[in-house]
Every structure is written in structure tokens, then in C-alpha cells.
Amino acid sequence: MLGLAGLTALAVAAPAPAAAAPRSGVVDLTHTLTPQLPVWPGNPPMVMVPVAWHESGGFGQFALGYWEHTGTHLDAPAHRIPGATTTDALAVDDLVAPLVVIDISAEAAADADAVVTVADIDNWRSRHGEIPERAFVAMYSGWEHRLDRPSTFLNLDERGTPHAPGFSAEAARYLVEHCAIVGAGVDTLSLDCGADPEYGAHTALLGAGRYGVEMLANLAAVPAAGATVVIGAPKHAGGTGGPCRVLALT
Amino acid sequence: MLGLAGLTALAVAAPAPAAAAPRSGVVDLTHTLTPQLPVWPGNPPMVMVPVAWHESGGFGQFALGYWEHTGTHLDAPAHRIPGATTTDALAVDDLVAPLVVIDISAEAAADADAVVTVADIDNWRSRHGEIPERAFVAMYSGWEHRLDRPSTFLNLDERGTPHAPGFSAEAARYLVEHCAIVGAGVDTLSLDCGADPEYGAHTALLGAGRYGVEMLANLAAVPAAGATVVIGAPKHAGGTGGPCRVLALT
């Protein structure tokens, strides 16, 4: 009854969220996609071109163009690993998952190269219990406040290297090997700390067939435990990722 | 607890689905987006162009280009009504809704211009009870079986007019005025019967601030009542619609 059997089964391992958690029903974890949003160095902004008008034919329409890894977007395993799972081949059951939010905003305010560590995962557990099976684990670094000044979001140094928080490679490996997660997300432009030249978190997550979501919004509005996330992943054939609508059910 | 309070409230008005309904947890109502999918007459197919390679830089990426109303996609009110709600301004609470499926596949098999009528809505009610408040009402016409021969999906006559099922303008008006729906969807390329030159269903739905979803997949795999739909709507600023991931929670 209620069409919620599957969701309930997914969420049943999650402990109760903190008493003060907001309860708004559906929380949008997606940034509005505009040409002004920061993109990874070397990537172009999205473009929109009108192709149909209400005045002639009764309908308006735009053509859209963007590189896949733009805005709040999915990283499919194929983004990192040749021949790995593409956007159209993700398991649909993996797109609805218990949402775990690991808050490193205090560290990130002091250090732009802050990372989620295994100790941060342990700290989350000590407060909220085990990481639920098949969870989606998101890093909240508070980075979106920098969108008022887009250059501080990417935060390039004088050599052109970005400095923004992400998962440490060790924490990413730990989540894959010990926590049976379906995917991981960040509120920055990279699963890795921007300054990691090895992209160890990308390799650990995507190399294990998990998906990533980058540039999440609004994670401060959801509880650290107890919500369910729905990843409205793109489904174009053969893709390596793409903009996606991410909703939290609280 | 369980993060499902909002969803439960939304779904609580829906009666139990038929006993034989499949229970797979998450059902994907989205077609895979390819250049081969039929598009509305005059619209181009989507394109993908590689822009990054694993061999140089360690990551693969494509550039995507498409007109908004391609594949399984959203119609925002602004598609039909100048100045109306755009993709980025849809109410997020409206993207999670009780799913109502009205099956006209028998009529559609006999008549390519078959429409959902007010009588079909009444027939659904007599079997399943009242249409839940804030529901998403989908027409199932069985049209996706025609994708094996794409020209039969669009089904143009010798004058270039498409013939495929949709909502009658009267039924669309009825759903808006009497059933408090959030949106409506079809498994064809238009909310209207293809042969309707007035686009009365588009006008009734989008003109009342409701959204539409066209080219839904897989509606035969969900119950007529009792599932919850999540519309992974696009969120580009100022858009009239766009490809979206649509998931049913059963």
C-alpha cells in the first residue's frame, strides 16, 4: 500500500535523524543551470539558443548545448574508466537511496584543501549509527556560499590548480569496500579535493562501478541521516554523465 | 523516521493497487535518449560529440546538443504560454506525486487518434476510487511498442499530420478544474492527440500552470493506482522543458 514498500526497505537501516532536522517534504539539492555557473577549468559554459517561438506556431523551445559535467551533474563510471558503465546503464534501483551527509564545513572554512577522511566517517557513525546499506554519501563543505563570487568557487591558485574540498582517496576506498554505498556526492566541482593530481577518489568510486554527483546544492537543509535521495540521472546512450535533478525526501 | 513523512502524506489518498501489480521497487519510466528516437516533425535528433578522452587527461566526456522537447521530456508551462513558469521555477513539491495511470491501449490499438476522455477518468475512478490530490495522471496507450519501427510512432499521414493518442482537451480541462493534479503525462510525443490542430490539452494543462511529460516509457509495468512518481525535471534557467528522468516508486 502507498507505493512505498521499496523505499521503506531501502531506508529501514537508517537511524532517526537529529530531532531538530527540518521537515519540508521534498528538498531540492540541484543548482539552477545557467551559463554563469562555474565549470571545471577548460570546460565551456552551457548555451541556450531559441529555436521556436510562441508567435509562430504557438510553442516556445530552446536548443541546449553543454559538456556533460556541467552544473549539478552525474559522473558515471565511464567518465573515469574506459568501457565502464555509462549513463544509460546505471541500475535504476541505485538511483533511490538513503542519504548520508558528512559535514566538513568547519574544516573547509579553515582549509580549502580539506577532505572527508575515514575519521569523519567514523565520527558520523558515532553520532548516527551504521552507514545504511546502499546509501548515497554526500560531503557538505558549505562551498556553495562561494557562488556569489564564482572565481572563489573554483578557487584556482597562480598555477591554475583548483583548491576545493572533496573525498580523500582513502575515505572513498573505505566507503566502497566497507559500506556498500551506491554512490557519493560533493557540493564542489570534484569528488576529489581539487588539489589531488591523482584523482584518487574518482578512481576508487567510479573504478568500483559506483556513481558520483558533483556540485550538489542545499545540503544544509537536509538531516545528516534519515532522508532518502532520488537521483534524476541523465539517460543518454553511452554517456559519461550529465546534469541531473537531485531531490531529497525528508 | 525513515525520511518518508512527506511522501506518505502525498500518497495517503491513493487506494491499494490491484493485487496483481508488479512490485519491483523502482520502475524506470524513461526512454534511453539516442539520435534514433523519434522527434516531433521538424525537430532534429540529439547529438553527442566527444570532447575529452581517457588517453589524454584520464577522463572521458561528451558535449550534448538537443532541442528541449526530445526523448522522455518535460513540458513547462512556458512551452505553451509566453511568460509562464519555466523549468527552473517549477515547485519542487510538485515533482513527487501519486501516480495515476489511465489505460486506453485497447482503444489506441483500434484508433490512432484515440484520446483519454472524461469517461475514461470516471472509469478509472469506479475501479480505483477518487483521483488523489496533487496526482500526476499518465495516459498509457501502448504506443512504445511502435518504436521498433520509428515511423509508426510518429505516424504521419500523407499531409504530414501525426496520428497518435493523447488527452482530449475536455479531459485535460476536467483534470485541472476538478482533480487538483500537478501534471499529466503521455507515452506518445504530444499531450494532445496528434491530429488536434488546436493543441487543446496543452493549453488546458500548461495554461493552468501544470506541467506535462511526454514520451513516458514502461507504464505497463506500474499499477494503475498506488505508485509514487518522481519527475527528475531539468532545471536550466528560463527553459521551456527538457529531457527528464522519471522514476516510479512501487
Short mmCIF file of C-alpha atoms in Angstrom, two decimals:
data_model
loop_
_atom_site.label_atom_id
_atom_site.label_comp_id
_atom_site.label_asym_id
_atom_site.label_seq_id
_atom_site.Cartn_x
_atom_site.Cartn_y
_atom_site.Cartn_z
CA MET A 1 0.00 0.00 0.00
CA LEU A 2 1.02 3.61 -0.59
CA GLY A 3 3.56 2.59 -3.17
CA LEU A 4 6.33 2.97 -0.65
CA ALA A 5 7.34 -0.61 0.01
CA GLY A 6 10.57 -0.36 -1.94
CA LEU A 7 11.54 2.96 -0.43
CA THR A 8 10.80 1.77 3.07
CA ALA A 9 13.00 -1.26 2.54
CA LEU A 10 15.82 0.97 1.34
CA ALA A 11 15.52 3.38 4.22
CA VAL A 12 14.89 0.97 7.05
CA ALA A 13 18.54 0.73 8.04
CA ALA A 14 18.80 4.48 8.62
CA PRO A 15 18.53 5.65 12.22
CA ALA A 16 16.32 8.55 13.22
CA PRO A 17 17.69 11.96 12.22
CA ALA A 18 18.53 14.60 14.77
CA ALA A 19 15.40 15.98 16.41
CA ALA A 20 15.95 19.47 15.03
CA ALA A 21 16.15 18.37 11.37
CA PRO A 22 13.92 20.44 9.08
CA ARG A 23 10.94 18.58 7.58
CA SER A 24 9.96 20.19 4.33
CA GLY A 25 8.90 17.07 2.43
CA VAL A 26 10.93 17.48 -0.76
CA VAL A 27 14.25 19.37 -0.73
CA ASP A 28 15.90 20.33 -4.00
CA LEU A 29 19.63 19.52 -4.00
CA THR A 30 20.08 20.91 -7.52
CA HIS A 31 21.59 24.20 -8.65
CA THR A 32 19.77 26.11 -11.38
CA LEU A 33 21.82 25.56 -14.54
CA THR A 34 22.97 28.86 -16.07
CA PRO A 35 25.88 29.98 -18.24
CA GLN A 36 27.24 31.78 -15.16
CA LEU A 37 27.76 28.63 -13.05
CA PRO A 38 31.44 27.79 -12.58
CA VAL A 39 32.70 24.88 -14.68
CA TRP A 40 35.87 22.80 -14.47
CA PRO A 41 38.90 24.60 -15.95
CA GLY A 42 38.83 24.30 -19.74
CA ASN A 43 35.13 23.38 -19.96
CA PRO A 44 32.79 25.89 -21.65
CA PRO A 45 29.59 27.28 -20.12
CA MET A 46 26.24 25.81 -21.21
CA VAL A 47 24.44 27.57 -24.04
CA MET A 48 20.76 28.04 -24.90
CA VAL A 49 19.53 29.16 -28.30
CA PRO A 50 15.85 29.82 -29.11
CA VAL A 51 14.58 27.58 -31.93
CA ALA A 52 10.78 28.01 -31.73
CA TRP A 53 8.56 30.97 -30.88
CA HIS A 54 5.06 31.31 -29.49
CA GLU A 55 4.32 33.93 -32.13
CA SER A 56 4.82 31.47 -34.97
CA GLY A 57 3.45 28.02 -34.21
CA GLY A 58 2.23 28.51 -30.65
CA PHE A 59 5.15 26.96 -28.75
CA GLY A 60 8.49 28.20 -27.43
CA GLN A 61 11.56 25.98 -27.39
CA PHE A 62 15.34 26.28 -26.93
CA ALA A 63 18.23 24.22 -28.19
CA LEU A 64 20.65 23.36 -25.37
CA GLY A 65 24.34 22.64 -25.58
CA TYR A 66 26.72 21.73 -22.79
CA TRP A 67 29.55 19.46 -21.85
CA GLU A 68 28.25 16.60 -19.72
CA HIS A 69 30.00 17.56 -16.50
CA THR A 70 28.22 20.89 -16.04
CA GLY A 71 26.04 22.13 -13.16
CA THR A 72 24.73 19.64 -10.60
CA HIS A 73 25.71 16.54 -12.54
CA LEU A 74 26.31 12.82 -12.51
CA ASP A 75 29.65 11.11 -13.01
CA ALA A 76 29.06 7.65 -14.48
CA PRO A 77 31.84 5.07 -14.04
CA ALA A 78 32.67 5.55 -17.75
CA HIS A 79 33.79 9.12 -17.01
CA ARG A 80 36.95 7.70 -15.42
CA ILE A 81 37.15 4.12 -16.71
CA PRO A 82 37.07 3.29 -20.44
CA GLY A 83 34.36 0.72 -21.15
CA ALA A 84 32.73 1.04 -17.71
CA THR A 85 29.03 1.69 -17.02
CA THR A 86 27.53 4.60 -18.98
CA THR A 87 24.64 6.88 -18.00
CA ASP A 88 22.01 4.69 -19.68
CA ALA A 89 23.23 1.52 -17.95
CA LEU A 90 23.13 2.58 -14.29
CA ALA A 91 20.97 0.26 -12.16
CA VAL A 92 17.71 2.11 -11.55
CA ASP A 93 17.47 0.73 -8.01
CA ASP A 94 20.70 2.57 -7.21
CA LEU A 95 19.09 5.94 -8.00
CA VAL A 96 16.92 5.90 -4.84
CA ALA A 97 19.00 5.60 -1.68
CA PRO A 98 19.32 6.52 1.98
CA LEU A 99 21.09 9.89 2.14
CA VAL A 100 24.10 10.29 4.44
CA VAL A 101 25.52 13.82 4.81
CA ILE A 102 29.03 14.24 6.21
CA ASP A 103 29.58 17.84 7.27
CA ILE A 104 33.17 19.10 6.98
CA SER A 105 32.17 22.76 6.62
CA ALA A 106 34.16 23.81 9.69
CA GLU A 107 37.37 22.25 8.34
CA ALA A 108 36.65 23.60 4.84
CA ALA A 109 36.22 27.14 6.15
CA ALA A 110 39.76 26.93 7.50
CA ASP A 111 41.39 24.91 4.70
CA ALA A 112 40.30 24.92 1.05
CA ASP A 113 42.03 21.55 0.57
CA ALA A 114 40.06 19.89 3.39
CA VAL A 115 38.92 16.31 2.68
CA VAL A 116 36.46 13.81 4.06
CA THR A 117 38.58 11.31 5.97
CA VAL A 118 37.89 7.86 7.38
CA ALA A 119 37.83 9.59 10.78
CA ASP A 120 34.97 11.81 9.53
CA ILE A 121 33.05 8.68 8.53
CA ASP A 122 33.67 7.18 11.97
CA ASN A 123 32.55 10.42 13.59
CA TRP A 124 29.28 10.33 11.58
CA ARG A 125 28.74 6.74 12.75
CA SER A 126 29.31 7.57 16.37
CA ARG A 127 26.50 10.11 16.13
CA HIS A 128 24.06 8.40 13.76
CA GLY A 129 24.82 4.66 13.76
CA GLU A 130 25.99 2.45 10.90
CA ILE A 131 26.05 3.81 7.34
CA PRO A 132 22.88 2.28 5.83
CA GLU A 133 23.39 -0.31 3.11
CA ARG A 134 23.13 1.02 -0.41
CA ALA A 135 23.49 4.59 0.82
CA PHE A 136 24.45 7.71 -1.11
CA VAL A 137 27.11 9.54 0.92
CA ALA A 138 27.40 13.29 0.39
CA MET A 139 30.08 15.70 1.54
CA TYR A 140 28.80 19.06 2.78
CA SER A 141 31.58 21.60 2.76
CA GLY A 142 29.47 24.77 2.61
CA TRP A 143 31.17 25.61 -0.68
CA GLU A 144 28.02 26.92 -2.42
CA HIS A 145 28.22 30.13 -0.43
CA ARG A 146 31.16 30.96 -2.70
CA LEU A 147 28.90 31.09 -5.77
CA ASP A 148 28.33 34.78 -5.05
CA ARG A 149 31.90 35.18 -6.30
CA PRO A 150 32.32 32.35 -8.84
CA SER A 151 36.11 32.62 -9.01
CA THR A 152 36.27 31.65 -5.33
CA PHE A 153 34.21 28.51 -6.00
CA LEU A 154 36.77 27.09 -8.40
CA ASN A 155 39.50 28.79 -6.36
CA LEU A 156 42.44 28.45 -8.77
CA ASP A 157 45.91 29.18 -7.50
CA GLU A 158 48.53 31.01 -9.54
CA ARG A 159 49.44 27.75 -11.32
CA GLY A 160 45.80 27.14 -12.33
CA THR A 161 45.24 24.34 -9.80
CA PRO A 162 41.77 24.36 -8.17
CA HIS A 163 41.56 24.27 -4.38
CA ALA A 164 38.26 22.96 -3.06
CA PRO A 165 37.25 20.12 -0.72
CA GLY A 166 36.48 16.54 -1.72
CA PHE A 167 36.80 12.96 -0.54
CA SER A 168 40.22 11.62 0.32
CA ALA A 169 41.11 8.60 -1.80
CA GLU A 170 41.31 6.55 1.40
CA ALA A 171 37.80 7.56 2.52
CA ALA A 172 36.40 6.83 -0.94
CA ARG A 173 38.01 3.38 -0.91
CA TYR A 174 36.68 2.77 2.60
CA LEU A 175 33.10 3.65 1.57
CA VAL A 176 33.29 1.27 -1.38
CA GLU A 177 34.96 -1.61 0.45
CA HIS A 178 33.26 -1.44 3.83
CA CYS A 179 29.96 0.42 3.44
CA ALA A 180 28.32 -0.98 0.26
CA ILE A 181 27.39 2.52 -0.95
CA VAL A 182 25.69 3.08 -4.32
CA GLY A 183 27.34 6.44 -4.90
CA ALA A 184 28.87 9.56 -3.41
CA GLY A 185 28.39 13.27 -3.89
CA VAL A 186 30.02 16.61 -3.18
CA ASP A 187 28.95 20.26 -3.14
CA THR A 188 32.14 21.20 -5.02
CA LEU A 189 33.11 20.55 -8.64
CA SER A 190 35.11 17.37 -7.98
CA LEU A 191 34.76 14.20 -5.93
CA ASP A 192 38.45 14.70 -5.21
CA CYS A 193 39.99 17.53 -3.32
CA GLY A 194 40.76 19.91 -6.20
CA ALA A 195 44.46 19.81 -5.49
CA ASP A 196 44.76 15.98 -5.81
CA PRO A 197 46.60 15.35 -9.10
CA GLU A 198 45.88 11.61 -8.89
CA TYR A 199 42.06 11.86 -8.74
CA GLY A 200 42.14 9.03 -6.22
CA ALA A 201 38.51 9.42 -5.08
CA HIS A 202 37.25 9.35 -8.66
CA THR A 203 39.28 6.20 -9.29
CA ALA A 204 38.12 4.49 -6.10
CA LEU A 205 34.42 5.28 -6.63
CA LEU A 206 33.98 5.09 -10.40
CA GLY A 207 36.51 2.27 -10.70
CA ALA A 208 34.28 0.21 -8.39
CA GLY A 209 31.20 0.87 -10.52
CA ARG A 210 29.75 3.47 -8.18
CA TYR A 211 28.46 6.78 -9.49
CA GLY A 212 29.27 10.28 -8.31
CA VAL A 213 27.29 13.52 -8.19
CA GLU A 214 29.13 16.83 -8.20
CA MET A 215 28.01 20.37 -7.37
CA LEU A 216 25.14 19.39 -5.10
CA ALA A 217 23.14 22.26 -3.59
CA ASN A 218 21.32 22.85 -0.35
CA LEU A 219 22.78 20.01 1.72
CA ALA A 220 22.48 22.18 4.85
CA ALA A 221 18.70 21.85 4.51
CA VAL A 222 18.61 18.07 4.94
CA PRO A 223 19.35 15.96 8.02
CA ALA A 224 22.69 14.15 8.33
CA ALA A 225 20.76 10.86 8.45
CA GLY A 226 17.26 9.67 7.68
CA ALA A 227 16.41 11.30 4.35
CA THR A 228 16.08 9.46 1.04
CA VAL A 229 17.73 10.83 -2.08
CA VAL A 230 16.41 10.39 -5.63
CA ILE A 231 18.98 10.94 -8.37
CA GLY A 232 17.27 12.04 -11.58
CA ALA A 233 20.23 10.81 -13.60
CA PRO A 234 20.51 11.52 -17.32
CA LYS A 235 19.88 8.52 -19.60
CA HIS A 236 21.52 9.28 -22.92
CA ALA A 237 23.09 6.23 -24.56
CA GLY A 238 26.81 5.87 -23.97
CA GLY A 239 27.18 8.98 -21.83
CA THR A 240 29.82 9.61 -19.16
CA GLY A 241 27.49 11.75 -17.04
CA GLY A 242 25.34 14.84 -17.27
CA PRO A 243 23.18 17.38 -15.47
CA CYS A 244 20.72 15.71 -13.12
CA ARG A 245 17.88 16.70 -10.82
CA VAL A 246 18.60 15.57 -7.28
CA LEU A 247 15.74 15.56 -4.75
CA ALA A 248 15.81 14.64 -1.07
CA LEU A 249 12.67 13.23 0.54
CA THR A 250 12.75 14.21 4.21
CA MET B 1 11.60 8.41 10.96
CA LEU B 2 12.62 6.85 7.63
CA GLY B 3 12.51 10.20 5.89
CA LEU B 4 9.22 9.29 4.27
CA ALA B 5 6.79 11.58 6.06
CA GLY B 6 6.33 13.90 3.10
CA LEU B 7 5.91 11.09 0.60
CA THR B 8 3.44 9.27 2.81
CA ALA B 9 1.34 12.39 3.13
CA LEU B 10 1.31 12.76 -0.64
CA ALA B 11 0.37 9.19 -1.29
CA VAL B 12 -2.10 8.62 1.52
CA ALA B 13 -5.16 9.39 -0.61
CA ALA B 14 -4.32 6.62 -3.10
CA PRO B 15 -6.21 3.35 -2.69
CA ALA B 16 -4.49 -0.02 -2.81
CA PRO B 17 -3.36 -1.10 -6.29
CA ALA B 18 -4.73 -4.21 -7.94
CA ALA B 19 -3.47 -7.36 -6.25
CA ALA B 20 -1.51 -8.49 -9.30
CA ALA B 21 0.50 -5.25 -9.65
CA PRO B 22 4.23 -5.86 -10.01
CA ARG B 23 6.39 -4.80 -7.04
CA SER B 24 9.86 -4.06 -8.26
CA GLY B 25 10.66 -1.12 -6.00
CA VAL B 26 11.83 1.43 -8.56
CA VAL B 27 10.49 1.35 -12.14
CA ASP B 28 12.15 3.46 -14.81
CA LEU B 29 9.59 5.35 -16.90
CA THR B 30 12.32 6.91 -19.08
CA HIS B 31 13.40 6.02 -22.61
CA THR B 32 17.12 5.88 -23.31
CA LEU B 33 17.93 9.06 -25.24
CA THR B 34 19.50 8.29 -28.62
CA PRO B 35 19.69 10.02 -32.00
CA GLN B 36 17.34 7.32 -33.31
CA LEU B 37 14.38 8.21 -31.06
CA PRO B 38 11.50 9.80 -32.98
CA VAL B 39 11.16 13.57 -32.52
CA TRP B 40 8.33 15.97 -33.36
CA PRO B 41 8.20 16.85 -37.08
CA GLY B 42 10.82 19.49 -37.83
CA ASN B 43 12.88 18.89 -34.67
CA PRO B 44 16.40 17.48 -35.11
CA PRO B 45 17.77 14.40 -33.34
CA MET B 46 20.04 14.86 -30.32
CA VAL B 47 23.79 14.89 -30.95
CA MET B 48 26.80 13.80 -28.87
CA VAL B 49 30.35 14.83 -29.66
CA PRO B 50 33.39 13.60 -27.70
CA VAL B 51 35.33 16.45 -26.09
CA ALA B 52 37.65 14.66 -23.64
CA TRP B 53 39.47 11.36 -23.78
CA HIS B 54 40.76 8.93 -21.16
CA GLU B 55 44.03 8.66 -23.08
CA SER B 56 44.84 12.33 -22.57
CA GLY B 57 43.84 13.60 -19.13
CA GLY B 58 42.26 10.50 -17.65
CA PHE B 59 38.58 11.35 -18.19
CA GLY B 60 36.08 10.88 -21.00
CA GLN B 61 33.37 13.44 -21.71
CA PHE B 62 30.87 14.33 -24.45
CA ALA B 63 29.26 17.56 -25.48
CA LEU B 64 25.48 17.17 -25.86
CA GLY B 65 23.14 19.12 -28.07
CA TYR B 66 19.37 18.79 -28.40
CA TRP B 67 16.17 20.71 -28.66
CA GLU B 68 14.42 20.72 -25.29
CA HIS B 69 11.43 18.62 -26.29
CA THR B 70 13.39 15.47 -27.09
CA GLY B 71 13.13 11.96 -25.61
CA THR B 72 11.22 11.45 -22.37
CA HIS B 73 10.87 15.13 -21.54
CA LEU B 74 9.12 17.80 -19.53
CA ASP B 75 6.81 20.48 -20.90
CA ALA B 76 6.95 23.52 -18.61
CA PRO B 77 4.02 25.95 -18.77
CA ALA B 78 6.32 28.37 -20.66
CA HIS B 79 6.42 25.92 -23.58
CA ARG B 80 2.87 26.96 -24.47
CA ILE B 81 2.34 30.26 -22.61
CA PRO B 82 4.73 33.22 -23.02
CA GLY B 83 5.95 34.38 -19.61
CA ALA B 84 4.61 31.34 -17.73
CA THR B 85 6.60 29.10 -15.37
CA THR B 86 9.95 27.92 -16.73
CA THR B 87 11.85 24.72 -15.92
CA ASP B 88 13.82 26.30 -13.08
CA ALA B 89 10.70 27.71 -11.39
CA LEU B 90 8.56 24.57 -11.04
CA ALA B 91 7.51 23.92 -7.43
CA VAL B 92 9.73 21.12 -6.18
CA ASP B 93 6.87 19.63 -4.15
CA ASP B 94 5.02 19.05 -7.43
CA LEU B 95 7.79 16.76 -8.71
CA VAL B 96 6.86 13.94 -6.31
CA ALA B 97 3.25 12.82 -6.72
CA PRO B 98 0.82 9.92 -6.57
CA LEU B 99 0.85 8.23 -9.99
CA VAL B 100 -2.45 7.57 -11.77
CA VAL B 101 -2.29 5.51 -14.98
CA ILE B 102 -5.24 5.59 -17.36
CA ASP B 103 -5.01 2.72 -19.83
CA ILE B 104 -6.51 3.37 -23.26
CA SER B 105 -4.33 0.84 -25.05
CA ALA B 106 -7.30 -1.15 -26.33
CA GLU B 107 -8.88 1.93 -27.94
CA ALA B 108 -5.47 3.07 -29.24
CA ALA B 109 -4.86 -0.29 -30.91
CA ALA B 110 -8.03 0.25 -32.92
CA ASP B 111 -7.78 4.02 -33.48
CA ALA B 112 -4.53 6.01 -33.71
CA ASP B 113 -6.48 9.17 -32.85
CA ALA B 114 -7.88 7.72 -29.60
CA VAL B 115 -7.99 10.13 -26.65
CA VAL B 116 -8.37 9.99 -22.89
CA THR B 117 -11.93 11.18 -22.25
CA VAL B 118 -13.77 12.27 -19.11
CA ALA B 119 -15.49 8.88 -19.31
CA ASP B 120 -12.07 7.20 -19.08
CA ILE B 121 -11.34 9.23 -15.93
CA ASP B 122 -14.70 8.17 -14.47
CA ASN B 123 -13.97 4.57 -15.39
CA TRP B 124 -10.63 4.75 -13.54
CA ARG B 125 -12.42 6.17 -10.51
CA SER B 126 -15.03 3.45 -10.48
CA ARG B 127 -12.22 0.91 -10.22
CA HIS B 128 -9.70 2.70 -8.01
CA GLY B 129 -11.53 5.46 -6.11
CA GLU B 130 -11.01 9.20 -6.25
CA ILE B 131 -8.03 10.66 -8.12
CA PRO B 132 -5.61 11.52 -5.28
CA GLU B 133 -4.95 15.20 -4.69
CA ARG B 134 -1.79 16.54 -6.31
CA ALA B 135 -1.60 13.48 -8.57
CA PHE B 136 0.33 13.03 -11.80
CA VAL B 137 -2.05 11.47 -14.33
CA ALA B 138 -0.47 9.44 -17.15
CA MET B 139 -2.04 8.07 -20.30
CA TYR B 140 -0.91 4.56 -21.27
CA SER B 141 -1.67 3.91 -24.92
CA GLY B 142 0.86 1.14 -25.55
CA TRP B 143 2.48 3.36 -28.18
CA GLU B 144 6.08 2.50 -27.27
CA HIS B 145 5.75 -0.87 -28.99
CA ARG B 146 5.87 1.14 -32.22
CA LEU B 147 9.47 2.23 -31.52
CA ASP B 148 10.64 -0.88 -33.34
CA ARG B 149 9.51 0.95 -36.47
CA PRO B 150 10.02 4.64 -35.59
CA SER B 151 7.93 5.97 -38.50
CA THR B 152 4.87 4.27 -36.99
CA PHE B 153 5.45 6.04 -33.65
CA LEU B 154 5.07 9.49 -35.18
CA ASN B 155 2.60 8.01 -37.66
CA LEU B 156 2.41 10.87 -40.16
CA ASP B 157 -0.35 10.83 -42.77
CA GLU B 158 0.18 11.92 -46.38
CA ARG B 159 -0.31 15.57 -45.34
CA GLY B 160 2.38 15.31 -42.65
CA THR B 161 -0.08 15.29 -39.73
CA PRO B 162 0.88 12.93 -36.87
CA HIS B 163 -1.70 10.45 -35.64
CA ALA B 164 -1.11 9.24 -32.09
CA PRO B 165 -3.18 9.23 -28.89
CA GLY B 166 -3.31 11.98 -26.25
CA PHE B 167 -5.65 13.69 -23.82
CA SER B 168 -8.82 15.26 -25.14
CA ALA B 169 -8.98 18.97 -24.36
CA GLU B 170 -12.09 18.31 -22.30
CA ALA B 171 -10.39 15.63 -20.18
CA ALA B 172 -7.37 17.88 -19.64
CA ARG B 173 -9.62 20.72 -18.50
CA TYR B 174 -11.51 18.34 -16.23
CA LEU B 175 -8.30 17.12 -14.55
CA VAL B 176 -7.20 20.71 -13.91
CA GLU B 177 -10.55 22.01 -12.71
CA HIS B 178 -11.85 19.07 -10.71
CA CYS B 179 -8.90 16.88 -9.71
CA ALA B 180 -6.16 19.29 -8.49
CA ILE B 181 -3.46 17.44 -10.45
CA VAL B 182 0.16 18.65 -10.51
CA GLY B 183 0.79 17.41 -14.04
CA ALA B 184 -0.06 14.92 -16.75
CA GLY B 185 1.93 12.61 -18.98
CA VAL B 186 1.66 10.53 -22.14
CA ASP B 187 3.61 7.69 -23.76
CA THR B 188 3.34 9.47 -27.13
CA LEU B 189 5.07 12.63 -28.36
CA SER B 190 2.24 15.02 -27.51
CA LEU B 191 -0.15 15.66 -24.63
CA ASP B 192 -2.72 16.19 -27.37
CA CYS B 193 -3.96 13.64 -29.83
CA GLY B 194 -1.53 14.24 -32.70
CA ALA B 195 -4.29 15.18 -35.06
CA ASP B 196 -5.67 18.04 -32.86
CA PRO B 197 -4.65 21.28 -34.62
CA GLU B 198 -5.73 23.35 -31.60
CA TYR B 199 -3.45 21.70 -29.01
CA GLY B 200 -6.32 21.96 -26.54
CA ALA B 201 -4.79 19.63 -23.94
CA HIS B 202 -1.51 21.56 -23.96
CA THR B 203 -3.43 24.80 -23.50
CA ALA B 204 -5.61 23.43 -20.70
CA LEU B 205 -2.72 21.90 -18.75
CA LEU B 206 0.16 24.32 -19.31
CA GLY B 207 -2.20 27.30 -19.33
CA ALA B 208 -3.23 26.36 -15.79
CA GLY B 209 0.39 26.18 -14.62
CA ARG B 210 0.55 22.39 -14.67
CA TYR B 211 3.48 20.59 -16.29
CA GLY B 212 3.42 17.80 -18.83
CA VAL B 213 5.72 14.86 -19.53
CA GLU B 214 5.83 13.34 -22.99
CA MET B 215 7.22 10.06 -24.28
CA LEU B 216 6.99 8.17 -21.00
CA ALA B 217 8.18 4.55 -21.08
CA ASN B 218 7.20 1.39 -19.31
CA LEU B 219 3.82 2.45 -17.92
CA ALA B 220 2.58 -1.15 -18.30
CA ALA B 221 5.00 -2.09 -15.51
CA VAL B 222 3.37 0.10 -12.84
CA PRO B 223 -0.02 -0.26 -11.17
CA ALA B 224 -2.93 1.95 -12.25
CA ALA B 225 -3.05 3.35 -8.70
CA GLY B 226 -0.83 3.38 -5.65
CA ALA B 227 2.65 4.16 -7.03
CA THR B 228 4.52 7.42 -6.46
CA VAL B 229 6.22 9.16 -9.36
CA VAL B 230 9.37 11.29 -9.09
CA ILE B 231 9.93 13.65 -12.01
CA GLY B 232 13.66 14.40 -12.38
CA ALA B 233 12.84 17.63 -14.20
CA PRO B 234 15.56 19.71 -15.86
CA LYS B 235 16.46 22.93 -14.05
CA HIS B 236 18.09 25.21 -16.62
CA ALA B 237 17.18 28.87 -16.17
CA GLY B 238 14.37 30.08 -18.40
CA GLY B 239 13.78 26.75 -20.12
CA THR B 240 10.53 25.54 -21.68
CA GLY B 241 11.22 21.88 -20.86
CA GLY B 242 13.81 19.22 -21.44
CA PRO B 243 14.76 15.57 -21.09
CA CYS B 244 13.99 14.24 -17.62
CA ARG B 245 14.44 11.06 -15.65
CA VAL B 246 11.09 9.74 -14.47
CA LEU B 247 11.04 7.05 -11.77
CA ALA B 248 8.07 5.28 -10.23
CA LEU B 249 8.30 4.01 -6.66
CA THR B 250 6.00 1.00 -6.39
#
